[in-house]
Amino acid sequence: MTANEAPAGKQPTETYDSAFLKACRREPVPHTPVWFMRQAGRSLPEYLKVREGIPMLESCTRPELVTEITLQPVRRHHVDAAIYYSDIVVPLKAIGIDLDIKPGVGPVVEKPIRTRADLARLRDLTPEDVPYVTEAIGMLTRELGSTPLIGFAGAPFTLASYLVEGGTSRTYENAKAMMYGDPQLWADLLDRLAEITAAFLKVQIEAGASAVQLFDSWAGALAPADYRRSVLPASAKVFDAVAEYGVPRIHFGVGTGELLGLMGEAGADVVGVDWRVPLDEAARRVGPGKALQGNLDPTVLFAGKDAVEAKAQEVLDAAAGLEGHVFNLGHGVIPNTDPDALTRLVEYVHGASAR
Ligand code: CP3
C-alpha cells in the first residue's frame, strides 16, 4: 500500500481528507496546515493545572489525562493536527529501563548502556507493555473528529544518546566513543532500538494514529559520513517497518542542514527542517517526492505580532514552490511562549495561505 491509499477501516474519510494529511501526501490543500512540536505542555496554563502533583512519566500512563492534554492545544489554537502526549523515553521505561524525567533537566537513566552485556536490558516491546497508549489513542480518535492524531517516537540515535550518556549531553562523548570505538556494539544497539521504536509506532498506528513522526532531535551532532554509516540504517529500518500501514511518516531533527538529503533517503514521506535552512533550499537538498515540515524559529514568538507575521510570511514564501508543506516551528515550543502568540500564528498562516 502506498501513502495515497487509506488504511482499511482505520480512519474516517474526513480525517483522511484533512489539510494536514493531504499536505503530507503532497496533494492540493485549502490552506497550509499548521501544528507545533511540543504544542502540549508548559506553555499552557491549563496543562500546568492538570499536571499539578503528577510526575511527567506517570502522566503518560493515564489515558484520561493524556487525552485531555493532547486535546488542549487543539481546542485553544485550532491547529490542524494533534500530537499524542507522551515522551520519547516512554517505550524504554515500558520495557523496564530505570529512567526518569527530571523537571527542567530532561531524561535521566540510572544505569547507562555502555557494554554488550547492557544490551540484554533492551528487550522487545509488545502492545501489552503499553496498554495505556492503545486506550488513550482510542479515546482520542473518538474525541478528535476529523483532526488527525500524530503518533511519535524517538529515533534510534536520539534514544541511544540518552541511554549511553545517562542523560542530556552537549557533546555526546560516550555515545560517540561507542560509535567510533566499537562500531559493532553501536550497530547492534541502534538495531535493537529500531525494533523497539518500530513496535511502539505500530501500537500507535494500530490504535488509530493517522501519521507518525520520528524525532531524531540530536542527529545534527553528526557528520554526514557518520550519519550515513552509523545511524541511517537504523532509522531506515523503522520507516520500512511501518511503511505497510500507508500513514505519512515524518522525519525530524535539529541542526540537520547538512543531513537533509540523507534524512530523505532514510525513507520518510515528510522531512522536518529547523530554522537554519530556508525551505526552498531544504527542498533542493531533500530532493523530489517528499513534503517538508517547518520551519519558523521558535524564538520569533517572543517578538511582537508584526515580527511574527513577517517571519511566518517568509516561511510561506519560501514554501510556495514545494510539493507539500506542513507549517511548524523549527523545533519545539519554548516553555515561556505566550500561548496567544501561537493562536494568532495559526490564524495568520491559515488566512495568508487560503486558496
Ligand atoms: O506536544 C507535544 O509535542 C507532545 C509531547 C512531547 C513531549 N516530549 C512531552 C514532554 C513530545 C513530542 C516529546 C518528545 C521529546 N522528548 C523529544 C523530541 C522533541 C524535541 O524537543 O526535540 C525529546 C528530545 C524529549 C526528551 C525530553 N523530555 C526533554 C529534553 C524534556 C525537557 C526537560 C525539561 O523539563 O526542560 C522532556 C520532558 C517533557 N516531555 C516535558 C513535556 C511536556 C516537560 C516536562 C514537564 O512538563 O514536567
Short mmCIF file of N, CA and C in Angstrom, two decimals, residues 1-75:
data_model
loop_
_atom_site.label_atom_id
_atom_site.label_comp_id
_atom_site.label_asym_id
_atom_site.label_seq_id
_atom_site.Cartn_x
_atom_site.Cartn_y
_atom_site.Cartn_z
N MET A 1 0.84 -1.21 0.00
CA MET A 1 0.00 0.00 0.00
C MET A 1 0.88 1.26 0.00
N THR A 2 0.50 2.26 -0.77
CA THR A 2 1.27 3.50 -0.78
C THR A 2 0.61 4.49 0.17
N ALA A 3 1.28 5.64 0.39
CA ALA A 3 0.74 6.65 1.30
C ALA A 3 -0.53 7.29 0.73
N ASN A 4 -0.90 6.94 -0.50
CA ASN A 4 -2.07 7.57 -1.10
C ASN A 4 -3.37 6.80 -0.86
N GLU A 5 -3.28 5.63 -0.24
CA GLU A 5 -4.49 4.85 0.00
C GLU A 5 -4.79 4.81 1.49
N ALA A 6 -6.06 5.00 1.84
CA ALA A 6 -6.43 4.96 3.26
C ALA A 6 -6.30 3.54 3.77
N PRO A 7 -5.68 3.35 4.94
CA PRO A 7 -5.65 2.01 5.50
C PRO A 7 -7.07 1.57 5.85
N ALA A 8 -7.43 0.36 5.47
CA ALA A 8 -8.81 -0.10 5.59
C ALA A 8 -9.34 0.06 7.01
N GLY A 9 -10.47 0.75 7.14
CA GLY A 9 -11.19 0.82 8.40
C GLY A 9 -10.50 1.61 9.49
N LYS A 10 -9.38 2.22 9.22
CA LYS A 10 -8.63 2.85 10.30
C LYS A 10 -9.10 4.27 10.59
N GLN A 11 -9.26 5.08 9.57
CA GLN A 11 -9.64 6.45 9.86
C GLN A 11 -10.80 6.90 9.00
N PRO A 12 -11.67 7.76 9.57
CA PRO A 12 -12.80 8.26 8.81
C PRO A 12 -12.32 9.09 7.62
N THR A 13 -13.17 9.13 6.58
CA THR A 13 -12.83 9.87 5.37
C THR A 13 -12.48 11.33 5.67
N GLU A 14 -13.22 11.95 6.61
CA GLU A 14 -12.95 13.38 6.91
C GLU A 14 -11.53 13.56 7.44
N THR A 15 -11.03 12.57 8.18
CA THR A 15 -9.67 12.66 8.68
C THR A 15 -8.69 12.49 7.52
N TYR A 16 -8.96 11.49 6.71
CA TYR A 16 -8.09 11.21 5.56
C TYR A 16 -8.01 12.44 4.66
N ASP A 17 -9.12 13.17 4.54
CA ASP A 17 -9.19 14.34 3.66
C ASP A 17 -8.76 15.64 4.35
N SER A 18 -8.24 15.58 5.55
CA SER A 18 -7.82 16.79 6.26
C SER A 18 -6.64 17.45 5.56
N ALA A 19 -6.52 18.77 5.76
CA ALA A 19 -5.43 19.53 5.11
C ALA A 19 -4.07 18.95 5.51
N PHE A 20 -3.93 18.56 6.77
CA PHE A 20 -2.64 18.04 7.23
C PHE A 20 -2.24 16.78 6.47
N LEU A 21 -3.15 15.81 6.38
CA LEU A 21 -2.77 14.56 5.71
C LEU A 21 -2.61 14.77 4.20
N LYS A 22 -3.42 15.68 3.64
CA LYS A 22 -3.25 15.99 2.21
C LYS A 22 -1.87 16.58 1.94
N ALA A 23 -1.46 17.52 2.79
CA ALA A 23 -0.14 18.15 2.58
C ALA A 23 0.96 17.09 2.71
N CYS A 24 0.82 16.20 3.67
CA CYS A 24 1.83 15.12 3.82
C CYS A 24 1.88 14.26 2.56
N ARG A 25 0.72 14.06 1.93
CA ARG A 25 0.67 13.24 0.71
C ARG A 25 0.97 14.07 -0.55
N ARG A 26 1.30 15.35 -0.37
CA ARG A 26 1.64 16.26 -1.46
C ARG A 26 0.45 16.47 -2.41
N GLU A 27 -0.76 16.49 -1.83
CA GLU A 27 -1.97 16.78 -2.60
C GLU A 27 -2.33 18.25 -2.37
N PRO A 28 -3.15 18.84 -3.27
CA PRO A 28 -3.57 20.24 -3.09
C PRO A 28 -4.34 20.40 -1.76
N VAL A 29 -4.15 21.56 -1.11
CA VAL A 29 -4.80 21.81 0.19
C VAL A 29 -5.56 23.13 0.16
N PRO A 30 -6.64 23.24 0.96
CA PRO A 30 -7.40 24.50 1.03
C PRO A 30 -6.61 25.60 1.74
N HIS A 31 -5.73 25.21 2.65
CA HIS A 31 -4.85 26.16 3.35
C HIS A 31 -3.65 25.36 3.85
N THR A 32 -2.55 26.05 4.13
CA THR A 32 -1.38 25.35 4.67
C THR A 32 -1.70 24.88 6.09
N PRO A 33 -1.60 23.58 6.34
CA PRO A 33 -1.89 23.08 7.70
C PRO A 33 -0.77 23.45 8.67
N VAL A 34 -1.13 23.64 9.93
CA VAL A 34 -0.18 24.03 10.98
C VAL A 34 -0.35 23.13 12.19
N TRP A 35 0.75 22.70 12.77
CA TRP A 35 0.76 22.20 14.16
C TRP A 35 2.12 22.57 14.73
N PHE A 36 2.28 22.42 16.02
CA PHE A 36 3.54 22.80 16.66
C PHE A 36 4.12 21.63 17.44
N MET A 37 5.41 21.35 17.21
CA MET A 37 6.07 20.39 18.08
C MET A 37 6.02 20.95 19.49
N ARG A 38 5.76 20.08 20.45
CA ARG A 38 5.60 20.46 21.86
C ARG A 38 4.46 21.46 22.05
N GLN A 39 3.38 21.29 21.26
CA GLN A 39 2.24 22.22 21.41
C GLN A 39 1.50 21.98 22.73
N ALA A 40 1.55 20.73 23.22
CA ALA A 40 1.03 20.46 24.55
C ALA A 40 2.17 20.71 25.53
N GLY A 41 1.85 21.10 26.73
CA GLY A 41 2.92 21.25 27.70
C GLY A 41 3.01 22.62 28.31
N ARG A 42 4.22 22.95 28.75
CA ARG A 42 4.37 24.03 29.72
C ARG A 42 4.03 25.42 29.23
N SER A 43 3.78 25.60 27.92
CA SER A 43 3.35 26.93 27.51
C SER A 43 1.87 27.16 27.85
N LEU A 44 1.16 26.12 28.26
CA LEU A 44 -0.29 26.26 28.51
C LEU A 44 -0.64 26.19 30.00
N PRO A 45 -1.31 27.23 30.53
CA PRO A 45 -1.72 27.19 31.95
C PRO A 45 -2.64 26.01 32.26
N GLU A 46 -3.50 25.64 31.31
CA GLU A 46 -4.43 24.52 31.57
C GLU A 46 -3.66 23.19 31.68
N TYR A 47 -2.49 23.12 31.02
CA TYR A 47 -1.62 21.94 31.17
C TYR A 47 -1.02 21.91 32.56
N LEU A 48 -0.44 23.02 32.98
CA LEU A 48 0.19 23.08 34.31
C LEU A 48 -0.81 22.71 35.39
N LYS A 49 -2.06 23.13 35.18
CA LYS A 49 -3.10 22.86 36.17
C LYS A 49 -3.38 21.35 36.28
N VAL A 50 -3.59 20.68 35.14
CA VAL A 50 -3.94 19.25 35.23
C VAL A 50 -2.73 18.37 35.61
N ARG A 51 -1.51 18.89 35.37
CA ARG A 51 -0.32 18.12 35.71
C ARG A 51 0.12 18.29 37.17
N GLU A 52 -0.51 19.24 37.88
CA GLU A 52 -0.08 19.55 39.26
C GLU A 52 0.05 18.28 40.11
N GLY A 53 1.27 18.08 40.66
CA GLY A 53 1.49 16.94 41.56
C GLY A 53 1.65 15.59 40.88
N ILE A 54 1.59 15.55 39.55
CA ILE A 54 1.72 14.26 38.85
C ILE A 54 3.03 14.25 38.08
N PRO A 55 3.96 13.33 38.43
CA PRO A 55 5.23 13.28 37.71
C PRO A 55 5.01 13.03 36.21
N MET A 56 5.92 13.60 35.39
CA MET A 56 5.80 13.54 33.93
C MET A 56 5.52 12.12 33.41
N LEU A 57 6.37 11.15 33.79
CA LEU A 57 6.21 9.81 33.22
C LEU A 57 4.92 9.14 33.69
N GLU A 58 4.52 9.44 34.91
CA GLU A 58 3.25 8.88 35.38
C GLU A 58 2.10 9.47 34.57
N SER A 59 2.20 10.77 34.25
CA SER A 59 1.10 11.39 33.49
C SER A 59 0.89 10.69 32.14
N CYS A 60 1.98 10.15 31.58
CA CYS A 60 1.90 9.49 30.27
C CYS A 60 1.17 8.15 30.33
N THR A 61 0.96 7.61 31.53
CA THR A 61 0.31 6.29 31.66
C THR A 61 -1.16 6.40 32.04
N ARG A 62 -1.68 7.63 32.11
CA ARG A 62 -3.09 7.82 32.48
C ARG A 62 -3.89 8.26 31.25
N PRO A 63 -4.63 7.34 30.64
CA PRO A 63 -5.31 7.63 29.37
C PRO A 63 -6.20 8.87 29.39
N GLU A 64 -6.94 9.07 30.49
CA GLU A 64 -7.83 10.25 30.51
C GLU A 64 -7.04 11.56 30.51
N LEU A 65 -5.95 11.56 31.28
CA LEU A 65 -5.10 12.74 31.36
C LEU A 65 -4.39 12.98 30.02
N VAL A 66 -3.89 11.90 29.43
CA VAL A 66 -3.22 12.00 28.12
C VAL A 66 -4.19 12.59 27.10
N THR A 67 -5.44 12.12 27.14
CA THR A 67 -6.45 12.60 26.19
C THR A 67 -6.69 14.10 26.40
N GLU A 68 -6.89 14.49 27.65
CA GLU A 68 -7.14 15.90 27.95
C GLU A 68 -5.96 16.78 27.49
N ILE A 69 -4.74 16.38 27.82
CA ILE A 69 -3.57 17.22 27.50
C ILE A 69 -3.35 17.29 25.98
N THR A 70 -3.61 16.18 25.30
CA THR A 70 -3.45 16.17 23.83
C THR A 70 -4.46 17.10 23.18
N LEU A 71 -5.68 17.16 23.76
CA LEU A 71 -6.74 17.98 23.16
C LEU A 71 -6.57 19.48 23.46
N GLN A 72 -5.90 19.80 24.56
CA GLN A 72 -5.81 21.22 24.99
C GLN A 72 -5.33 22.16 23.88
N PRO A 73 -4.21 21.88 23.22
CA PRO A 73 -3.76 22.82 22.18
C PRO A 73 -4.65 22.83 20.94
N VAL A 74 -5.37 21.73 20.71
CA VAL A 74 -6.27 21.67 19.55
C VAL A 74 -7.44 22.62 19.79
N ARG A 75 -8.00 22.53 21.01
CA ARG A 75 -9.11 23.42 21.38
C ARG A 75 -8.68 24.88 21.34
#
